[in-house]
mmCIF file of C-alpha atoms and ligand atoms in Angstrom:
data_model
loop_
_atom_site.group_PDB
_atom_site.id
_atom_site.type_symbol
_atom_site.label_atom_id
_atom_site.label_comp_id
_atom_site.label_asym_id
_atom_site.label_seq_id
_atom_site.Cartn_x
_atom_site.Cartn_y
_atom_site.Cartn_z
ATOM 1 C CA MET A 1 -32.272 24.136 -16.976
ATOM 2 C CA GLY A 2 -31.888 26.896 -14.150
ATOM 3 C CA HIS A 3 -29.692 29.606 -14.642
ATOM 4 C CA VAL A 4 -26.346 28.762 -13.987
ATOM 5 C CA ARG A 5 -24.228 31.018 -11.867
ATOM 6 C CA ARG A 6 -20.821 32.532 -12.896
ATOM 7 C CA SER A 7 -17.764 33.692 -11.682
ATOM 8 C CA ASP A 8 -15.922 36.687 -12.956
ATOM 9 C CA TRP A 9 -13.215 33.537 -12.840
ATOM 10 C CA THR A 10 -11.915 30.989 -16.368
ATOM 11 C CA VAL A 11 -10.278 28.035 -16.016
ATOM 12 C CA LEU A 12 -6.968 29.438 -17.155
ATOM 13 C CA GLU A 13 -7.249 32.499 -15.563
ATOM 14 C CA LEU A 14 -7.286 30.935 -12.180
ATOM 15 C CA LEU A 15 -4.589 28.584 -12.992
ATOM 16 C CA ARG A 16 -2.638 31.938 -13.828
ATOM 17 C CA TRP A 17 -3.570 33.017 -10.348
ATOM 18 C CA ALA A 18 -3.095 29.820 -8.475
ATOM 19 C CA THR A 19 0.299 29.231 -9.768
ATOM 20 C CA GLY A 20 1.535 32.603 -8.562
ATOM 21 C CA TYR A 21 0.355 32.342 -5.269
ATOM 22 C CA LEU A 22 1.710 28.498 -4.985
ATOM 23 C CA GLU A 23 4.956 29.905 -6.335
ATOM 24 C CA GLY A 24 4.921 32.893 -3.750
ATOM 25 C CA LYS A 25 3.934 30.249 -0.925
ATOM 26 C CA GLY A 26 7.325 28.324 -1.947
ATOM 27 C CA VAL A 27 5.924 25.223 -4.193
ATOM 28 C CA THR A 28 8.796 23.954 -6.300
ATOM 29 C CA SER A 29 6.363 23.009 -9.322
ATOM 30 C CA PRO A 30 3.619 25.703 -8.859
ATOM 31 C CA ARG A 31 1.799 25.196 -12.566
ATOM 32 C CA LEU A 32 2.105 21.594 -11.944
ATOM 33 C CA GLU A 33 0.609 21.646 -8.677
ATOM 34 C CA ALA A 34 -2.040 24.382 -9.661
ATOM 35 C CA GLU A 35 -3.203 22.385 -12.854
ATOM 36 C CA VAL A 36 -3.461 19.077 -10.238
ATOM 37 C CA LEU A 37 -5.273 20.547 -7.431
ATOM 38 C CA LEU A 38 -7.539 22.450 -10.097
ATOM 39 C CA GLY A 39 -8.747 19.072 -12.385
ATOM 40 C CA HIS A 40 -8.905 17.517 -8.824
ATOM 41 C CA ALA A 41 -11.485 20.068 -7.771
ATOM 42 C CA LEU A 42 -13.214 20.180 -11.664
ATOM 43 C CA ASP A 43 -12.740 16.469 -12.176
ATOM 44 C CA LEU A 44 -10.968 17.039 -14.902
ATOM 45 C CA ASN A 45 -7.427 15.884 -15.989
ATOM 46 C CA ARG A 46 -4.611 18.221 -17.098
ATOM 47 C CA LEU A 47 -5.451 17.730 -20.818
ATOM 48 C CA GLY A 48 -9.482 18.423 -19.867
ATOM 49 C CA LEU A 49 -8.407 21.731 -17.962
ATOM 50 C CA TYR A 50 -6.472 22.785 -21.069
ATOM 51 C CA LEU A 51 -9.496 21.635 -23.740
ATOM 52 C CA HIS A 52 -11.734 23.975 -20.889
ATOM 53 C CA HIS A 53 -9.429 26.603 -20.487
ATOM 54 C CA ASP A 54 -11.879 30.056 -21.500
ATOM 55 C CA ARG A 55 -15.016 28.038 -19.340
ATOM 56 C CA PRO A 56 -16.306 30.058 -16.888
ATOM 57 C CA LEU A 57 -16.327 28.707 -13.259
ATOM 58 C CA CYS A 58 -19.162 28.599 -11.123
ATOM 59 C CA PRO A 59 -19.090 29.471 -7.722
ATOM 60 C CA GLU A 60 -19.297 26.157 -6.228
ATOM 61 C CA GLU A 61 -16.734 25.096 -8.471
ATOM 62 C CA LEU A 62 -14.312 27.915 -6.909
ATOM 63 C CA ALA A 63 -15.423 26.847 -3.163
ATOM 64 C CA ARG A 64 -14.298 23.301 -4.129
ATOM 65 C CA PHE A 65 -11.088 24.523 -5.153
ATOM 66 C CA LYS A 66 -10.177 27.511 -2.572
ATOM 67 C CA PRO A 67 -9.566 24.588 0.260
ATOM 68 C CA LEU A 68 -7.249 22.397 -1.729
ATOM 69 C CA LEU A 69 -5.375 25.257 -2.908
ATOM 70 C CA LEU A 70 -4.970 26.824 0.573
ATOM 71 C CA LYS A 71 -3.551 23.516 2.132
ATOM 72 C CA ARG A 72 -1.171 23.085 -0.542
ATOM 73 C CA ALA A 73 -0.175 26.639 0.637
ATOM 74 C CA LYS A 74 0.578 25.714 4.057
ATOM 75 C CA GLY A 75 2.647 23.015 2.946
ATOM 76 C CA PHE A 76 0.472 19.734 3.139
ATOM 77 C CA PRO A 77 1.482 17.281 0.713
ATOM 78 C CA LEU A 78 -0.189 17.141 -2.889
ATOM 79 C CA GLN A 79 -0.383 13.341 -1.990
ATOM 80 C CA TYR A 80 -2.258 13.954 0.662
ATOM 81 C CA ILE A 81 -4.828 16.425 -0.833
ATOM 82 C CA LEU A 82 -5.293 14.237 -3.333
ATOM 83 C CA GLY A 83 -5.728 10.989 -1.570
ATOM 84 C CA GLU A 84 -3.445 8.842 -3.720
ATOM 85 C CA THR A 85 -0.220 8.432 -5.460
ATOM 86 C CA GLU A 86 1.062 6.320 -8.588
ATOM 87 C CA PHE A 87 3.742 4.091 -7.337
ATOM 88 C CA PHE A 88 5.195 1.643 -10.408
ATOM 89 C CA GLY A 89 2.120 2.050 -12.513
ATOM 90 C CA VAL A 90 -0.494 1.214 -9.450
ATOM 91 C CA THR A 91 -2.588 3.598 -7.847
ATOM 92 C CA ILE A 92 -1.594 3.792 -4.119
ATOM 93 C CA ARG A 93 -4.856 5.428 -1.570
ATOM 94 C CA ILE A 94 -2.593 7.549 0.416
ATOM 95 C CA ARG A 95 -3.676 9.373 3.937
ATOM 96 C CA PRO A 96 -1.666 11.298 6.800
ATOM 97 C CA PRO A 97 0.542 10.170 8.535
ATOM 98 C CA VAL A 98 1.325 7.481 6.181
ATOM 99 C CA PHE A 99 4.644 7.642 4.352
ATOM 100 C CA ILE A 100 4.203 9.198 0.680
ATOM 101 C CA PRO A 101 5.881 6.461 -1.533
ATOM 102 C CA ARG A 102 8.665 7.906 -3.652
ATOM 103 C CA PRO A 103 9.684 7.295 -7.348
ATOM 104 C CA GLU A 104 12.904 6.294 -6.294
ATOM 105 C CA THR A 105 12.266 3.413 -4.551
ATOM 106 C CA GLU A 106 10.590 1.752 -8.100
ATOM 107 C CA VAL A 107 14.109 1.348 -8.181
ATOM 108 C CA LEU A 108 14.028 -0.913 -5.137
ATOM 109 C CA VAL A 109 11.343 -2.644 -6.938
ATOM 110 C CA GLU A 110 13.024 -2.866 -10.261
ATOM 111 C CA ALA A 111 16.072 -5.064 -8.569
ATOM 112 C CA VAL A 112 14.210 -7.230 -6.982
ATOM 113 C CA LEU A 113 11.930 -7.976 -10.320
ATOM 114 C CA GLU A 114 15.210 -8.520 -12.080
ATOM 115 C CA ARG A 115 16.676 -10.746 -8.859
ATOM 116 C CA LEU A 116 14.083 -13.299 -8.739
ATOM 117 C CA LYS A 117 13.352 -13.777 -12.412
ATOM 118 C CA GLY A 118 13.391 -16.856 -12.773
ATOM 119 C CA GLU A 119 11.215 -18.367 -9.727
ATOM 120 C CA ASP A 120 8.097 -19.398 -9.976
ATOM 121 C CA SER A 121 6.831 -19.050 -6.462
ATOM 122 C CA PRO A 122 8.982 -16.732 -4.163
ATOM 123 C CA LEU A 123 8.396 -16.129 -0.528
ATOM 124 C CA ILE A 124 9.422 -12.512 0.009
ATOM 125 C CA ALA A 125 8.967 -10.569 3.154
ATOM 126 C CA ASP A 126 8.348 -6.750 2.881
ATOM 127 C CA VAL A 127 10.085 -4.919 6.085
ATOM 128 C CA GLY A 128 8.377 -1.865 6.642
ATOM 129 C CA THR A 129 5.238 -1.953 3.654
ATOM 130 C CA GLY A 130 4.113 1.580 4.888
ATOM 131 C CA SER A 131 1.194 2.065 2.283
ATOM 132 C CA GLY A 132 1.623 -1.326 0.937
ATOM 133 C CA ASN A 133 3.064 -0.101 -2.335
ATOM 134 C CA VAL A 134 6.620 -2.193 -2.483
ATOM 135 C CA ALA A 135 4.471 -5.678 -1.816
ATOM 136 C CA ILE A 136 1.626 -4.188 -4.316
ATOM 137 C CA ALA A 137 4.108 -3.565 -7.106
ATOM 138 C CA LEU A 138 5.721 -6.695 -6.304
ATOM 139 C CA ALA A 139 2.894 -9.080 -6.121
ATOM 140 C CA LYS A 140 1.568 -7.176 -9.703
ATOM 141 C CA ASN A 141 4.250 -8.477 -11.233
ATOM 142 C CA LEU A 142 5.264 -11.418 -9.748
ATOM 143 C CA LYS A 143 2.412 -13.783 -10.086
ATOM 144 C CA GLY A 144 3.601 -16.389 -8.314
ATOM 145 C CA ALA A 145 4.805 -14.318 -5.463
ATOM 146 C CA ARG A 146 3.860 -15.046 -1.781
ATOM 147 C CA ILE A 147 4.187 -11.794 0.509
ATOM 148 C CA PHE A 148 4.655 -11.005 3.920
ATOM 149 C CA ALA A 149 4.502 -7.430 4.467
ATOM 150 C CA THR A 150 5.770 -6.421 8.225
ATOM 151 C CA GLU A 151 4.915 -2.725 9.407
ATOM 152 C CA ILE A 152 4.877 -1.311 13.584
ATOM 153 C CA SER A 153 2.219 1.327 12.570
ATOM 154 C CA PRO A 154 -1.307 -0.639 12.489
ATOM 155 C CA ALA A 155 -2.813 2.759 10.737
ATOM 156 C CA ALA A 156 -0.268 2.287 7.878
ATOM 157 C CA LEU A 157 -1.048 -1.415 7.876
ATOM 158 C CA SER A 158 -4.659 -0.962 7.226
ATOM 159 C CA LEU A 159 -4.024 1.093 4.607
ATOM 160 C CA ALA A 160 -1.367 -1.258 3.135
ATOM 161 C CA GLN A 161 -4.387 -3.689 3.448
ATOM 162 C CA GLU A 162 -6.682 -1.543 1.890
ATOM 163 C CA ASN A 163 -4.660 -0.979 -1.096
ATOM 164 C CA ALA A 164 -3.787 -4.667 -1.525
ATOM 165 C CA TYR A 165 -7.313 -5.227 -1.775
ATOM 166 C CA VAL A 166 -7.921 -2.280 -4.139
ATOM 167 C CA SER A 167 -5.339 -3.890 -6.299
ATOM 168 C CA ASP A 168 -6.570 -7.139 -5.896
ATOM 169 C CA VAL A 169 -3.751 -8.564 -4.881
ATOM 170 C CA SER A 170 -4.709 -9.318 -1.417
ATOM 171 C CA SER A 171 -4.889 -13.109 -1.266
ATOM 172 C CA ARG A 172 -1.016 -13.153 -2.078
ATOM 173 C CA ILE A 173 0.134 -10.945 0.595
ATOM 174 C CA ASP A 174 0.067 -11.359 4.717
ATOM 175 C CA PHE A 175 -0.367 -7.987 6.751
ATOM 176 C CA LEU A 176 1.610 -8.504 9.878
ATOM 177 C CA LEU A 177 1.675 -5.759 12.573
ATOM 178 C CA GLY A 178 5.158 -5.686 14.489
ATOM 179 C CA ASP A 179 8.769 -4.671 14.617
ATOM 180 C CA LEU A 180 10.820 -5.431 11.336
ATOM 181 C CA LEU A 181 11.190 -9.504 10.557
ATOM 182 C CA SER A 182 9.858 -10.311 13.871
ATOM 183 C CA PRO A 183 5.919 -11.247 13.465
ATOM 184 C CA LEU A 184 7.407 -14.102 11.024
ATOM 185 C CA ARG A 185 9.089 -15.505 13.673
ATOM 186 C CA SER A 186 6.092 -17.283 14.836
ATOM 187 C CA LEU A 187 5.258 -18.245 11.219
ATOM 188 C CA LYS A 188 8.407 -21.074 10.981
ATOM 189 C CA LEU A 189 8.658 -20.781 7.353
ATOM 190 C CA PRO A 190 9.962 -23.858 6.235
ATOM 191 C CA GLY A 191 13.185 -23.216 4.124
ATOM 192 C CA GLY A 192 12.917 -19.626 3.988
ATOM 193 C CA LEU A 193 12.302 -16.743 2.241
ATOM 194 C CA ASP A 194 13.586 -16.268 -1.167
ATOM 195 C CA ALA A 195 13.875 -11.958 -0.207
ATOM 196 C CA VAL A 196 13.829 -9.571 2.536
ATOM 197 C CA VAL A 197 13.285 -6.464 0.515
ATOM 198 C CA SER A 198 12.517 -2.664 2.563
ATOM 199 C CA ASN A 199 12.749 0.804 1.720
ATOM 200 C CA PRO A 200 13.778 1.321 5.813
ATOM 201 C CA PRO A 201 13.743 5.219 7.676
ATOM 202 C CA TYR A 202 16.892 6.403 6.392
ATOM 203 C CA ILE A 203 17.164 9.945 7.253
ATOM 204 C CA PRO A 204 19.719 10.677 9.787
ATOM 205 C CA THR A 205 17.996 12.105 13.105
ATOM 206 C CA GLY A 206 19.796 15.435 13.108
ATOM 207 C CA ASP A 207 19.129 16.486 9.613
ATOM 208 C CA LEU A 208 14.912 15.832 10.592
ATOM 209 C CA PRO A 209 14.478 19.274 11.826
ATOM 210 C CA GLY A 210 15.739 20.944 8.425
ATOM 211 C CA LEU A 211 13.473 18.792 6.350
ATOM 212 C CA PRO A 212 11.390 20.663 4.034
ATOM 213 C CA GLN A 213 7.362 21.429 5.653
ATOM 214 C CA GLU A 214 5.835 18.747 3.729
ATOM 215 C CA VAL A 215 7.922 15.925 5.143
ATOM 216 C CA ARG A 216 6.446 17.353 8.702
ATOM 217 C CA TYR A 217 3.172 15.628 8.050
ATOM 218 C CA GLU A 218 4.870 12.358 7.746
ATOM 219 C CA ASP A 219 4.773 9.626 10.543
ATOM 220 C CA ARG A 220 8.470 10.102 12.038
ATOM 221 C CA ARG A 221 9.228 6.432 12.452
ATOM 222 C CA ALA A 222 8.942 5.935 8.612
ATOM 223 C CA LEU A 223 12.112 8.917 8.240
ATOM 224 C CA ASP A 224 13.714 8.578 11.571
ATOM 225 C CA GLY A 225 16.782 6.173 10.431
ATOM 226 C CA GLY A 226 18.843 7.060 13.877
ATOM 227 C CA GLU A 227 22.089 8.813 14.348
ATOM 228 C CA GLU A 228 24.086 8.064 10.875
ATOM 229 C CA GLY A 229 20.302 6.859 9.124
ATOM 230 C CA THR A 230 21.752 3.341 8.701
ATOM 231 C CA CYS A 231 20.143 1.760 12.062
ATOM 232 C CA PHE A 232 17.646 -0.017 10.222
ATOM 233 C CA HIS A 233 19.988 -1.111 7.628
ATOM 234 C CA ARG A 234 22.845 -2.153 10.108
ATOM 235 C CA ARG A 235 19.609 -4.180 11.526
ATOM 236 C CA LEU A 236 18.377 -6.072 8.868
ATOM 237 C CA ALA A 237 21.885 -7.165 7.640
ATOM 238 C CA ALA A 238 22.085 -8.560 11.128
ATOM 239 C CA GLU A 239 18.785 -10.263 11.686
ATOM 240 C CA SER A 240 17.724 -10.810 7.651
ATOM 241 C CA ARG A 241 20.194 -14.234 7.717
ATOM 242 C CA GLU A 242 17.781 -15.865 10.185
ATOM 243 C CA PHE A 243 14.441 -15.927 7.630
ATOM 244 C CA LEU A 244 16.621 -16.285 4.104
ATOM 245 C CA ARG A 245 17.110 -19.515 2.104
ATOM 246 C CA PRO A 246 20.894 -19.877 1.380
ATOM 247 C CA GLY A 247 21.605 -17.554 -1.602
ATOM 248 C CA GLY A 248 18.223 -15.744 -0.905
ATOM 249 C CA LEU A 249 18.365 -11.901 -1.042
ATOM 250 C CA LEU A 250 18.542 -8.753 1.036
ATOM 251 C CA ALA A 251 17.590 -5.341 -1.209
ATOM 252 C CA MET A 252 17.496 -2.498 0.910
ATOM 253 C CA GLU A 253 17.050 1.368 -0.215
ATOM 254 C CA VAL A 254 19.442 3.995 0.971
ATOM 255 C CA GLY A 255 19.703 7.423 1.357
ATOM 256 C CA ASP A 256 22.141 10.203 -0.186
ATOM 257 C CA GLY A 257 25.565 9.070 0.390
ATOM 258 C CA GLN A 258 25.185 5.922 2.488
ATOM 259 C CA ALA A 259 25.582 3.115 0.086
ATOM 260 C CA GLU A 260 29.070 2.841 0.634
ATOM 261 C CA MET A 261 28.691 2.384 4.315
ATOM 262 C CA VAL A 262 25.740 -0.076 3.616
ATOM 263 C CA ALA A 263 27.960 -1.831 1.583
ATOM 264 C CA GLU A 264 30.758 -1.866 4.319
ATOM 265 C CA ILE A 265 28.137 -2.810 6.873
ATOM 266 C CA LEU A 266 26.492 -6.271 4.579
ATOM 267 C CA GLU A 267 30.010 -7.288 3.883
ATOM 268 C CA GLY A 268 31.037 -7.136 7.784
ATOM 269 C CA TYR A 269 28.275 -9.553 8.637
ATOM 270 C CA GLY A 270 29.516 -12.119 6.121
ATOM 271 C CA TRP A 271 26.849 -10.795 2.781
ATOM 272 C CA ASP A 272 27.897 -12.291 -0.743
ATOM 273 C CA LYS A 273 27.387 -10.410 -3.473
ATOM 274 C CA VAL A 274 27.064 -6.896 -2.467
ATOM 275 C CA GLU A 275 25.773 -4.787 -5.082
ATOM 276 C CA VAL A 276 25.165 -0.733 -5.339
ATOM 277 C CA LEU A 277 22.318 0.257 -7.942
ATOM 278 C CA GLU A 278 21.461 4.065 -9.193
ATOM 279 C CA ASP A 279 18.410 5.888 -9.560
ATOM 280 C CA LEU A 280 17.342 7.735 -12.317
ATOM 281 C CA SER A 281 19.212 10.991 -10.780
ATOM 282 C CA GLY A 282 22.358 8.771 -10.564
ATOM 283 C CA THR A 283 22.368 9.051 -7.057
ATOM 284 C CA GLU A 284 23.229 5.323 -5.408
ATOM 285 C CA ARG A 285 19.931 4.571 -4.154
ATOM 286 C CA VAL A 286 19.536 0.538 -3.762
ATOM 287 C CA VAL A 287 22.117 -2.060 -1.878
ATOM 288 C CA THR A 288 21.573 -6.052 -2.525
ATOM 289 C CA ALA A 289 22.940 -9.005 -1.382
ATOM 290 C CA ARG A 290 22.895 -12.784 -1.248
ATOM 291 C CA LYS A 291 22.861 -14.977 1.827
ATOM 292 C CA LEU A 292 26.140 -17.431 0.921
ATOM 293 C CA GLU A 293 24.885 -20.616 -0.397
ATOM 294 C CA GLU A 294 26.516 -22.554 2.716
ATOM 295 C CA ASP A 295 26.172 -20.141 5.174
ATOM 296 C CA GLY A 296 26.920 -20.991 8.947
ATOM 297 C CA TRP A 297 24.255 -19.020 10.245
ATOM 298 C CA LYS A 298 21.736 -20.971 12.629
ATOM 299 C CA GLY A 299 19.872 -18.473 13.922
ATOM 300 C CA SER A 300 20.478 -16.874 17.370
HETATM 301 N N1 LIG B 1 7.794 0.713 1.971
HETATM 302 C C1 LIG B 1 7.197 1.839 2.145
HETATM 303 C C2 LIG B 1 7.588 3.126 0.670
HETATM 304 O O1 LIG B 1 8.803 2.506 0.504
HETATM 305 C C3 LIG B 1 7.028 2.937 3.635
HETATM 306 C C4 LIG B 1 8.525 3.233 3.775
HETATM 307 C C5 LIG B 1 8.688 3.809 5.265
HETATM 308 O O2 LIG B 1 7.870 3.663 5.890
HETATM 309 N N2 LIG B 1 9.651 4.429 5.322
HETATM 310 O O3 LIG B 1 7.287 3.695 0.799
#
């Protein structure tokens, strides 16, 4: 072994310094993020960092860490730097500008799993699949399910396909490029779908400029929900009945303060059993409804 050069930094010293640096740049959890980034650069988990806290770092290790820290300090999202995130216990690869899965969306997945419990081989559409997180979490937890995942952005759709492949569920998910449910029209699904699921864009257009820096790296099409933020909920309320079987489920995530409005929209369109569910922080986050068993709807 040759001589290993050392820098003046130990793991713990660098963590302290990086934490202060990120804090000064307005990062909300600076210690945690410094740990995650340094762990990424050194290929150690957080426990590993602490076990090696007094290890001196070599210049190459410092050189690997520095660009990651600088990117984060500029507001680039942590998940984009790491190239992956966890969603519903599944590792999801993530690249800009594809929408980063959020923990709140796990409530949407739970709501659907609970409501489809009795079904052997449900047919489900995941509208606006983004990185594929919702479709993949559903496929992993409903072994007999067949899923149609639609997406308007080709870059997102190809990442979703890659994620399904990595998660070993690609044989049960069809990825379709297009607007909301329109790619399903040519499939002529006999009997209709059991569920339509969506985490649609729901930020009111006027709120977009005030969002934190991080969010600006994400595709605006994944965020912008029109003037009131409910434009896609309204469209799904109107357009998804055509694709569902009688009694079929519609489940949508909603933005802060939108649940009541979305529930009213659904009632206005003749949906049955409208329910509102909260996320872990107690915010109303998901609205579900059923297509009437005797729906007079004949399609448009
Ligand atoms: N379905 C994806 C998610 O929940 C993408 C959502 C979106 O682009 N609005 O993360």
